[in-house]
Amino acid sequence: MELHDVWFVLIAVLWIGYFFLEGFDFGVGVLTKLLARNRPEKRVLINTIGPVWDGNEVWLLTAGGATFAAFPEWYATLFSGFYLPLLVILLCLIVRGVAFEYRVKRPEERWQRNWETAIFWTSLIPAFLWGVAFGNIVGGVKIDQDMEYVGTVGELFHPYALLGGLVTLTLFTFHGAVFTALKTVGEIRQRARKLALRVGLVTAVLALVFLGWTQVDNGDGKSLVALVVAVAALVVALVANQAGREGWSFLLSGVTIVAAVAMLFLTLFPNVMPSTLDPAWSLTVSNASSSAYTLKVMTWLAVIATPVVLVYQGWTYWVFRKRIGTQHLAEATH
């Protein structure tokens, strides 16, 4: 296997990790409007992801940096062609981070309610737009012979991409609901399980259509296996949720995300951005990659740094592993 193939796999792993981890905290952000009935319950939801949301975003930064270093042509075409949607995602992530930190800086109800509304929208919008972006990456866009995107912003929002956006939005919301059931106690835990069932059923239908569409257009035997694993894991996650086995349900909803994203990358390879104008103009792992020396240096750095990051983040989740409820909230002091 060539080094550019290895780095394609590593970038796929980084995106899988990002969607697995950031997926549930996007979902929890959406649930602050759909699940929480009062201010204390919103605090509980936000507190479930408070210690980990910023660490989850490290996976996005790493995926973007790895793409820039390993596949500069891919990075240039992607971030120039998808500039406006990606800018919206970036702005949402910035506002979202500010909202988590500033929400408790003042005691006024209106102040805190406005920041909680910001958390909802800045969780929902990126959850949708990431699906739209990957729908275009996998389905192909207008790339000319100079490796430049020559389409318009409006052309990115076609039916396949919009369906992809709905899948990521509902899947992340389901993932967040089972995470909430896993991390909370009392009535909010029970309502999270009920909401997870409803959202999960919608997700199953949308995901089956989207992944089936992807398989028909670009799939092979390996991607078909990933599709089956994704759908089966989602169904079993729903069963586990109904049985009150939140740990298994969360694990299996994560497997759904892993298998679904893996399927997208399997259908993509060896392309990194297919051209709908001419297949010969598509960006591939070979024509979009950096030099062999650059990839070699990056590989050694990844071997050294990756275990440290994984151990630290795993330790963070272990420290904050206990369930919480409204009875655990301390009185706010200002």
mmCIF file of C-alpha atoms in Angstrom:
data_model
loop_
_atom_site.group_PDB
_atom_site.id
_atom_site.type_symbol
_atom_site.label_atom_id
_atom_site.label_comp_id
_atom_site.label_asym_id
_atom_site.label_seq_id
_atom_site.Cartn_x
_atom_site.Cartn_y
_atom_site.Cartn_z
ATOM 1 C CA MET A 1 0.000 0.000 0.000
ATOM 2 C CA GLU A 2 1.351 3.415 -1.003
ATOM 3 C CA LEU A 3 1.675 6.170 1.583
ATOM 4 C CA HIS A 4 -1.020 8.243 -0.088
ATOM 5 C CA ASP A 5 -3.380 5.285 0.313
ATOM 6 C CA VAL A 6 -2.419 5.044 3.982
ATOM 7 C CA TRP A 7 -3.183 8.723 4.500
ATOM 8 C CA PHE A 8 -6.534 8.395 2.762
ATOM 9 C CA VAL A 9 -7.380 5.712 5.316
ATOM 10 C CA LEU A 10 -6.075 7.839 8.194
ATOM 11 C CA ILE A 11 -8.135 10.839 7.097
ATOM 12 C CA ALA A 12 -11.180 8.570 6.865
ATOM 13 C CA VAL A 13 -10.487 7.414 10.433
ATOM 14 C CA LEU A 14 -10.221 11.022 11.617
ATOM 15 C CA TRP A 15 -13.583 11.911 10.078
ATOM 16 C CA ILE A 16 -15.125 8.765 11.548
ATOM 17 C CA GLY A 17 -13.793 9.716 14.977
ATOM 18 C CA TYR A 18 -15.055 13.273 14.586
ATOM 19 C CA PHE A 19 -18.570 12.247 13.598
ATOM 20 C CA PHE A 20 -18.716 9.589 16.335
ATOM 21 C CA LEU A 21 -17.718 12.060 19.066
ATOM 22 C CA GLU A 22 -18.980 15.403 17.811
ATOM 23 C CA GLY A 23 -22.097 13.656 16.553
ATOM 24 C CA PHE A 24 -23.500 13.015 20.010
ATOM 25 C CA ASP A 25 -22.708 16.494 21.307
ATOM 26 C CA PHE A 26 -24.346 18.034 18.220
ATOM 27 C CA GLY A 27 -27.293 15.795 19.055
ATOM 28 C CA VAL A 28 -27.370 16.930 22.673
ATOM 29 C CA GLY A 29 -27.299 20.543 21.485
ATOM 30 C CA VAL A 30 -30.349 19.883 19.305
ATOM 31 C CA LEU A 31 -32.073 18.171 22.242
ATOM 32 C CA THR A 32 -31.857 21.308 24.374
ATOM 33 C CA LYS A 33 -34.964 22.413 22.442
ATOM 34 C CA LEU A 34 -36.574 19.044 21.720
ATOM 35 C CA LEU A 35 -36.142 17.278 25.052
ATOM 36 C CA ALA A 36 -35.520 19.734 27.890
ATOM 37 C CA ARG A 37 -38.690 21.141 29.470
ATOM 38 C CA ASN A 38 -37.162 23.731 31.754
ATOM 39 C CA ARG A 39 -33.963 25.579 32.576
ATOM 40 C CA PRO A 40 -32.543 22.939 34.975
ATOM 41 C CA GLU A 41 -32.998 20.205 32.369
ATOM 42 C CA LYS A 42 -31.212 22.318 29.784
ATOM 43 C CA ARG A 43 -28.364 22.698 32.257
ATOM 44 C CA VAL A 44 -28.268 18.927 32.706
ATOM 45 C CA LEU A 45 -28.056 18.339 28.953
ATOM 46 C CA ILE A 46 -25.324 20.916 28.491
ATOM 47 C CA ASN A 47 -23.418 19.531 31.480
ATOM 48 C CA THR A 48 -23.356 16.039 29.942
ATOM 49 C CA ILE A 49 -21.128 17.337 27.146
ATOM 50 C CA GLY A 50 -19.507 20.242 28.987
ATOM 51 C CA PRO A 51 -16.233 18.428 29.785
ATOM 52 C CA VAL A 52 -15.789 16.869 26.327
ATOM 53 C CA TRP A 53 -17.230 18.996 23.524
ATOM 54 C CA ASP A 54 -14.044 21.001 22.913
ATOM 55 C CA GLY A 55 -11.911 17.851 22.872
ATOM 56 C CA ASN A 56 -14.242 16.331 20.292
ATOM 57 C CA GLU A 57 -13.579 19.256 17.953
ATOM 58 C CA VAL A 58 -9.864 18.424 17.967
ATOM 59 C CA TRP A 59 -10.716 15.599 15.580
ATOM 60 C CA LEU A 60 -12.027 18.116 13.055
ATOM 61 C CA LEU A 61 -8.926 20.275 13.331
ATOM 62 C CA THR A 62 -6.737 17.220 12.879
ATOM 63 C CA ALA A 63 -8.741 15.985 9.888
ATOM 64 C CA GLY A 64 -8.515 19.400 8.225
ATOM 65 C CA GLY A 65 -4.804 19.736 8.960
ATOM 66 C CA ALA A 66 -4.064 16.216 7.721
ATOM 67 C CA THR A 67 -5.963 16.885 4.501
ATOM 68 C CA PHE A 68 -4.029 20.137 3.970
ATOM 69 C CA ALA A 69 -0.667 18.411 4.473
ATOM 70 C CA ALA A 70 -1.316 15.057 2.802
ATOM 71 C CA PHE A 71 -3.626 16.120 -0.046
ATOM 72 C CA PRO A 72 -3.145 19.849 -0.728
ATOM 73 C CA GLU A 73 -5.021 19.737 -4.048
ATOM 74 C CA TRP A 74 -8.001 18.103 -2.335
ATOM 75 C CA TYR A 75 -7.899 20.694 0.436
ATOM 76 C CA ALA A 76 -7.672 23.605 -2.020
ATOM 77 C CA THR A 77 -10.540 22.415 -4.214
ATOM 78 C CA LEU A 78 -12.736 21.443 -1.267
ATOM 79 C CA PHE A 79 -12.317 24.629 0.753
ATOM 80 C CA SER A 80 -12.584 26.940 -2.240
ATOM 81 C CA GLY A 81 -15.546 25.194 -3.863
ATOM 82 C CA PHE A 82 -17.443 24.667 -0.611
ATOM 83 C CA TYR A 83 -16.332 27.987 0.852
ATOM 84 C CA LEU A 84 -19.698 29.392 1.954
ATOM 85 C CA PRO A 85 -21.128 26.196 3.546
ATOM 86 C CA LEU A 86 -17.834 25.525 5.336
ATOM 87 C CA LEU A 87 -17.672 29.159 6.472
ATOM 88 C CA VAL A 88 -21.153 28.791 7.956
ATOM 89 C CA ILE A 89 -20.009 25.646 9.787
ATOM 90 C CA LEU A 90 -16.924 27.458 11.086
ATOM 91 C CA LEU A 91 -18.964 30.414 12.316
ATOM 92 C CA CYS A 92 -21.403 28.054 14.012
ATOM 93 C CA LEU A 93 -18.585 26.248 15.800
ATOM 94 C CA ILE A 94 -17.137 29.582 16.959
ATOM 95 C CA VAL A 95 -20.486 30.874 18.254
ATOM 96 C CA ARG A 96 -21.204 27.476 19.825
ATOM 97 C CA GLY A 97 -17.965 27.555 21.791
ATOM 98 C CA VAL A 98 -18.669 31.095 22.949
ATOM 99 C CA ALA A 99 -22.211 30.098 23.944
ATOM 100 C CA PHE A 100 -20.992 27.261 26.182
ATOM 101 C CA GLU A 101 -18.608 29.607 27.984
ATOM 102 C CA TYR A 102 -20.735 32.791 28.156
ATOM 103 C CA ARG A 103 -24.086 31.219 29.025
ATOM 104 C CA VAL A 104 -23.345 31.278 32.769
ATOM 105 C CA LYS A 105 -21.489 34.601 32.902
ATOM 106 C CA ARG A 106 -24.639 36.513 33.841
ATOM 107 C CA PRO A 107 -27.681 35.422 35.901
ATOM 108 C CA GLU A 108 -30.412 37.046 33.800
ATOM 109 C CA GLU A 109 -32.823 34.517 32.300
ATOM 110 C CA ARG A 110 -32.949 36.286 28.937
ATOM 111 C CA TRP A 111 -29.132 36.225 28.676
ATOM 112 C CA GLN A 112 -28.933 32.500 29.354
ATOM 113 C CA ARG A 113 -31.947 31.690 27.166
ATOM 114 C CA ASN A 114 -30.384 33.485 24.181
ATOM 115 C CA TRP A 115 -27.136 31.564 24.520
ATOM 116 C CA GLU A 116 -29.047 28.288 24.852
ATOM 117 C CA THR A 117 -30.888 29.138 21.634
ATOM 118 C CA ALA A 118 -27.503 29.745 20.008
ATOM 119 C CA ILE A 119 -26.324 26.303 21.171
ATOM 120 C CA PHE A 120 -29.391 24.725 19.537
ATOM 121 C CA TRP A 121 -28.963 26.389 16.142
ATOM 122 C CA THR A 122 -25.166 26.073 16.053
ATOM 123 C CA SER A 123 -25.558 22.354 16.708
ATOM 124 C CA LEU A 124 -28.356 21.766 14.190
ATOM 125 C CA ILE A 125 -26.873 23.696 11.258
ATOM 126 C CA PRO A 126 -23.428 21.998 11.194
ATOM 127 C CA ALA A 127 -25.051 18.588 11.743
ATOM 128 C CA PHE A 128 -27.046 19.179 8.552
ATOM 129 C CA LEU A 129 -24.328 20.860 6.490
ATOM 130 C CA TRP A 130 -21.735 18.138 7.116
ATOM 131 C CA GLY A 131 -24.098 15.672 5.464
ATOM 132 C CA VAL A 132 -24.595 18.034 2.536
ATOM 133 C CA ALA A 133 -20.828 18.431 2.160
ATOM 134 C CA PHE A 134 -20.120 14.710 2.161
ATOM 135 C CA GLY A 135 -23.022 14.097 -0.174
ATOM 136 C CA ASN A 136 -21.257 16.336 -2.694
ATOM 137 C CA ILE A 137 -17.808 14.867 -2.040
ATOM 138 C CA VAL A 138 -19.052 11.326 -2.668
ATOM 139 C CA GLY A 139 -21.570 12.126 -5.402
ATOM 140 C CA GLY A 140 -19.177 14.348 -7.325
ATOM 141 C CA VAL A 141 -19.083 18.016 -8.260
ATOM 142 C CA LYS A 142 -18.101 20.144 -11.249
ATOM 143 C CA ILE A 143 -14.294 20.044 -11.292
ATOM 144 C CA ASP A 144 -12.439 21.167 -14.413
ATOM 145 C CA GLN A 145 -9.075 20.106 -15.824
ATOM 146 C CA ASP A 146 -7.298 22.579 -13.517
ATOM 147 C CA MET A 147 -8.688 20.811 -10.428
ATOM 148 C CA GLU A 148 -10.958 23.757 -9.639
ATOM 149 C CA TYR A 149 -14.625 23.697 -8.698
ATOM 150 C CA VAL A 150 -16.571 25.568 -11.369
ATOM 151 C CA GLY A 151 -20.099 25.099 -10.083
ATOM 152 C CA THR A 152 -22.186 27.463 -7.948
ATOM 153 C CA VAL A 153 -23.120 27.338 -4.287
ATOM 154 C CA GLY A 154 -26.727 26.534 -5.193
ATOM 155 C CA GLU A 155 -25.643 23.445 -7.130
ATOM 156 C CA LEU A 156 -24.319 21.917 -3.889
ATOM 157 C CA PHE A 157 -27.875 21.634 -2.545
ATOM 158 C CA HIS A 158 -29.253 18.929 -4.818
ATOM 159 C CA PRO A 159 -31.572 16.089 -3.649
ATOM 160 C CA TYR A 160 -28.812 13.554 -2.885
ATOM 161 C CA ALA A 161 -26.825 16.064 -0.812
ATOM 162 C CA LEU A 162 -29.923 17.337 1.009
ATOM 163 C CA LEU A 163 -30.843 13.756 1.868
ATOM 164 C CA GLY A 164 -27.324 13.304 3.209
ATOM 165 C CA GLY A 165 -27.843 16.363 5.392
ATOM 166 C CA LEU A 166 -31.084 14.975 6.797
ATOM 167 C CA VAL A 167 -29.363 11.657 7.536
ATOM 168 C CA THR A 168 -26.518 13.248 9.502
ATOM 169 C CA LEU A 169 -28.919 15.541 11.353
ATOM 170 C CA THR A 170 -31.264 12.756 12.432
ATOM 171 C CA LEU A 171 -28.457 10.269 13.078
ATOM 172 C CA PHE A 172 -26.558 12.712 15.280
ATOM 173 C CA THR A 173 -29.782 13.587 17.124
ATOM 174 C CA PHE A 174 -30.436 9.886 17.755
ATOM 175 C CA HIS A 175 -26.820 9.434 18.853
ATOM 176 C CA GLY A 176 -27.246 12.378 21.231
ATOM 177 C CA ALA A 177 -30.517 11.010 22.607
ATOM 178 C CA VAL A 178 -29.016 7.643 23.533
ATOM 179 C CA PHE A 179 -25.994 9.449 24.984
ATOM 180 C CA THR A 180 -28.368 11.550 27.089
ATOM 181 C CA ALA A 181 -30.146 8.406 28.296
ATOM 182 C CA LEU A 182 -26.743 6.932 29.159
ATOM 183 C CA LYS A 183 -25.559 9.996 31.083
ATOM 184 C CA THR A 184 -28.681 11.078 32.986
ATOM 185 C CA VAL A 185 -31.048 9.813 35.662
ATOM 186 C CA GLY A 186 -34.714 10.232 36.412
ATOM 187 C CA GLU A 187 -37.452 11.480 34.144
ATOM 188 C CA ILE A 188 -35.160 13.074 31.592
ATOM 189 C CA ARG A 189 -33.496 9.688 31.035
ATOM 190 C CA GLN A 190 -36.876 8.065 30.323
ATOM 191 C CA ARG A 191 -37.923 10.810 27.925
ATOM 192 C CA ALA A 192 -34.580 10.600 26.156
ATOM 193 C CA ARG A 193 -35.160 6.901 25.502
ATOM 194 C CA LYS A 194 -38.642 7.567 24.113
ATOM 195 C CA LEU A 195 -37.386 10.367 21.870
ATOM 196 C CA ALA A 196 -34.474 8.177 20.722
ATOM 197 C CA LEU A 197 -36.971 5.586 19.497
ATOM 198 C CA ARG A 198 -38.929 8.107 17.424
ATOM 199 C CA VAL A 199 -35.854 9.801 15.977
ATOM 200 C CA GLY A 200 -34.156 6.443 15.400
ATOM 201 C CA LEU A 201 -37.026 5.120 13.301
ATOM 202 C CA VAL A 202 -36.921 8.214 11.072
ATOM 203 C CA THR A 203 -33.136 7.903 10.859
ATOM 204 C CA ALA A 204 -33.376 4.250 9.815
ATOM 205 C CA VAL A 205 -35.638 5.084 6.869
ATOM 206 C CA LEU A 206 -33.571 8.059 5.699
ATOM 207 C CA ALA A 207 -30.247 6.227 6.133
ATOM 208 C CA LEU A 208 -31.457 3.180 4.228
ATOM 209 C CA VAL A 209 -32.529 5.359 1.281
ATOM 210 C CA PHE A 210 -29.351 7.459 1.292
ATOM 211 C CA LEU A 211 -26.906 4.571 1.703
ATOM 212 C CA GLY A 212 -28.841 2.473 -0.799
ATOM 213 C CA TRP A 213 -28.677 5.338 -3.302
ATOM 214 C CA THR A 214 -24.932 5.607 -2.690
ATOM 215 C CA GLN A 215 -24.459 1.867 -3.145
ATOM 216 C CA VAL A 216 -26.365 1.795 -6.430
ATOM 217 C CA ASP A 217 -24.392 4.732 -7.860
ATOM 218 C CA ASN A 218 -20.856 3.999 -6.668
ATOM 219 C CA GLY A 219 -20.777 0.911 -4.465
ATOM 220 C CA ASP A 220 -19.030 -2.441 -4.582
ATOM 221 C CA GLY A 221 -18.872 -5.528 -2.364
ATOM 222 C CA LYS A 222 -16.957 -3.823 0.458
ATOM 223 C CA SER A 223 -19.292 -0.853 0.631
ATOM 224 C CA LEU A 224 -22.277 -3.219 0.620
ATOM 225 C CA VAL A 225 -20.899 -4.941 3.731
ATOM 226 C CA ALA A 226 -20.505 -1.547 5.411
ATOM 227 C CA LEU A 227 -24.083 -0.637 4.458
ATOM 228 C CA VAL A 228 -25.449 -3.844 5.989
ATOM 229 C CA VAL A 229 -23.423 -3.293 9.176
ATOM 230 C CA ALA A 230 -24.667 0.310 9.472
ATOM 231 C CA VAL A 231 -28.334 -0.576 9.065
ATOM 232 C CA ALA A 232 -28.115 -3.665 11.288
ATOM 233 C CA ALA A 233 -26.315 -1.734 14.038
ATOM 234 C CA LEU A 234 -28.972 0.990 13.943
ATOM 235 C CA VAL A 235 -31.790 -1.539 14.252
ATOM 236 C CA VAL A 236 -30.109 -3.320 17.172
ATOM 237 C CA ALA A 237 -29.391 0.054 18.796
ATOM 238 C CA LEU A 238 -33.137 0.755 18.735
ATOM 239 C CA VAL A 239 -33.849 -2.633 20.304
ATOM 240 C CA ALA A 240 -31.224 -2.054 23.011
ATOM 241 C CA ASN A 241 -32.667 1.387 23.689
ATOM 242 C CA GLN A 242 -36.141 -0.079 24.211
ATOM 243 C CA ALA A 243 -34.665 -2.689 26.566
ATOM 244 C CA GLY A 244 -33.076 0.027 28.683
ATOM 245 C CA ARG A 245 -29.530 -0.983 27.727
ATOM 246 C CA GLU A 246 -28.269 2.527 27.082
ATOM 247 C CA GLY A 247 -24.601 1.545 26.984
ATOM 248 C CA TRP A 248 -25.163 -0.965 24.201
ATOM 249 C CA SER A 249 -27.496 1.407 22.392
ATOM 250 C CA PHE A 250 -24.888 4.175 22.419
ATOM 251 C CA LEU A 251 -22.148 1.804 21.299
ATOM 252 C CA LEU A 252 -24.277 0.511 18.426
ATOM 253 C CA SER A 253 -25.386 3.981 17.336
ATOM 254 C CA GLY A 254 -21.671 4.753 17.195
ATOM 255 C CA VAL A 255 -21.103 1.636 15.090
ATOM 256 C CA THR A 256 -23.790 2.934 12.737
ATOM 257 C CA ILE A 257 -21.867 6.179 12.280
ATOM 258 C CA VAL A 258 -18.564 4.342 11.848
ATOM 259 C CA ALA A 259 -19.947 1.952 9.239
ATOM 260 C CA ALA A 260 -21.887 4.646 7.353
ATOM 261 C CA VAL A 261 -18.914 7.006 7.070
ATOM 262 C CA ALA A 262 -16.632 4.095 6.200
ATOM 263 C CA MET A 263 -19.030 3.190 3.408
ATOM 264 C CA LEU A 264 -18.824 6.710 1.994
ATOM 265 C CA PHE A 265 -15.027 6.575 1.909
ATOM 266 C CA LEU A 266 -15.081 3.067 0.414
ATOM 267 C CA THR A 267 -17.291 4.259 -2.442
ATOM 268 C CA LEU A 268 -15.046 7.298 -2.884
ATOM 269 C CA PHE A 269 -11.647 5.546 -3.133
ATOM 270 C CA PRO A 270 -9.397 5.954 -5.136
ATOM 271 C CA ASN A 271 -10.995 9.340 -5.819
ATOM 272 C CA VAL A 272 -11.037 12.058 -3.193
ATOM 273 C CA MET A 273 -13.342 14.353 -5.193
ATOM 274 C CA PRO A 274 -14.952 12.949 -8.337
ATOM 275 C CA SER A 275 -15.597 15.275 -11.260
ATOM 276 C CA THR A 276 -19.044 15.173 -12.846
ATOM 277 C CA LEU A 277 -17.720 16.980 -15.935
ATOM 278 C CA ASP A 278 -15.131 14.360 -16.882
ATOM 279 C CA PRO A 279 -13.956 11.366 -14.801
ATOM 280 C CA ALA A 280 -10.411 12.068 -16.005
ATOM 281 C CA TRP A 281 -10.506 15.412 -14.154
ATOM 282 C CA SER A 282 -11.348 13.799 -10.810
ATOM 283 C CA LEU A 283 -9.018 14.337 -7.859
ATOM 284 C CA THR A 284 -7.513 11.038 -6.761
ATOM 285 C CA VAL A 285 -5.235 9.866 -3.963
ATOM 286 C CA SER A 286 -2.324 10.009 -6.380
ATOM 287 C CA ASN A 287 -2.788 13.287 -8.283
ATOM 288 C CA ALA A 288 -3.925 15.258 -5.198
ATOM 289 C CA SER A 289 -1.305 14.053 -2.712
ATOM 290 C CA SER A 290 1.874 15.624 -1.344
ATOM 291 C CA SER A 291 5.351 14.283 -2.052
ATOM 292 C CA ALA A 292 6.429 10.897 -0.690
ATOM 293 C CA TYR A 293 8.892 12.596 1.684
ATOM 294 C CA THR A 294 6.165 14.806 3.165
ATOM 295 C CA LEU A 295 3.912 11.812 3.698
ATOM 296 C CA LYS A 296 6.753 9.872 5.309
ATOM 297 C CA VAL A 297 7.471 12.655 7.822
ATOM 298 C CA MET A 298 3.760 12.999 8.589
ATOM 299 C CA THR A 299 3.480 9.267 9.198
ATOM 300 C CA TRP A 300 6.196 9.318 11.852
ATOM 301 C CA LEU A 301 4.593 12.318 13.549
ATOM 302 C CA ALA A 302 1.229 10.569 13.558
ATOM 303 C CA VAL A 303 2.723 7.415 15.062
ATOM 304 C CA ILE A 304 4.165 9.449 17.945
ATOM 305 C CA ALA A 305 1.306 11.882 18.617
ATOM 306 C CA THR A 306 -1.828 9.791 18.049
ATOM 307 C CA PRO A 307 -1.490 7.442 21.061
ATOM 308 C CA VAL A 308 -0.954 10.431 23.380
ATOM 309 C CA VAL A 309 -4.117 12.145 22.149
ATOM 310 C CA LEU A 310 -6.186 8.952 22.413
ATOM 311 C CA VAL A 311 -5.004 8.207 25.950
ATOM 312 C CA TYR A 312 -5.706 11.753 27.121
ATOM 313 C CA GLN A 313 -9.172 11.885 25.597
ATOM 314 C CA GLY A 314 -10.018 8.413 26.911
ATOM 315 C CA TRP A 315 -8.968 9.536 30.396
ATOM 316 C CA THR A 316 -11.262 12.569 30.121
ATOM 317 C CA TYR A 317 -14.285 10.394 29.348
ATOM 318 C CA TRP A 318 -13.400 8.065 32.215
ATOM 319 C CA VAL A 319 -13.176 10.899 34.740
ATOM 320 C CA PHE A 320 -16.594 12.282 33.733
ATOM 321 C CA ARG A 321 -18.311 8.913 33.319
ATOM 322 C CA LYS A 322 -21.026 9.232 36.011
ATOM 323 C CA ARG A 323 -24.694 9.994 35.377
ATOM 324 C CA ILE A 324 -26.153 13.354 36.343
ATOM 325 C CA GLY A 325 -29.615 14.780 36.959
ATOM 326 C CA THR A 326 -31.299 17.965 38.092
ATOM 327 C CA GLN A 327 -30.695 16.963 41.708
ATOM 328 C CA HIS A 328 -26.946 17.183 41.079
ATOM 329 C CA LEU A 329 -27.032 20.803 39.960
ATOM 330 C CA ALA A 330 -25.422 23.216 42.360
ATOM 331 C CA GLU A 331 -27.154 26.494 43.030
ATOM 332 C CA ALA A 332 -25.808 29.095 40.611
ATOM 333 C CA THR A 333 -23.825 31.841 42.301
ATOM 334 C CA HIS A 334 -22.813 35.058 40.613
#
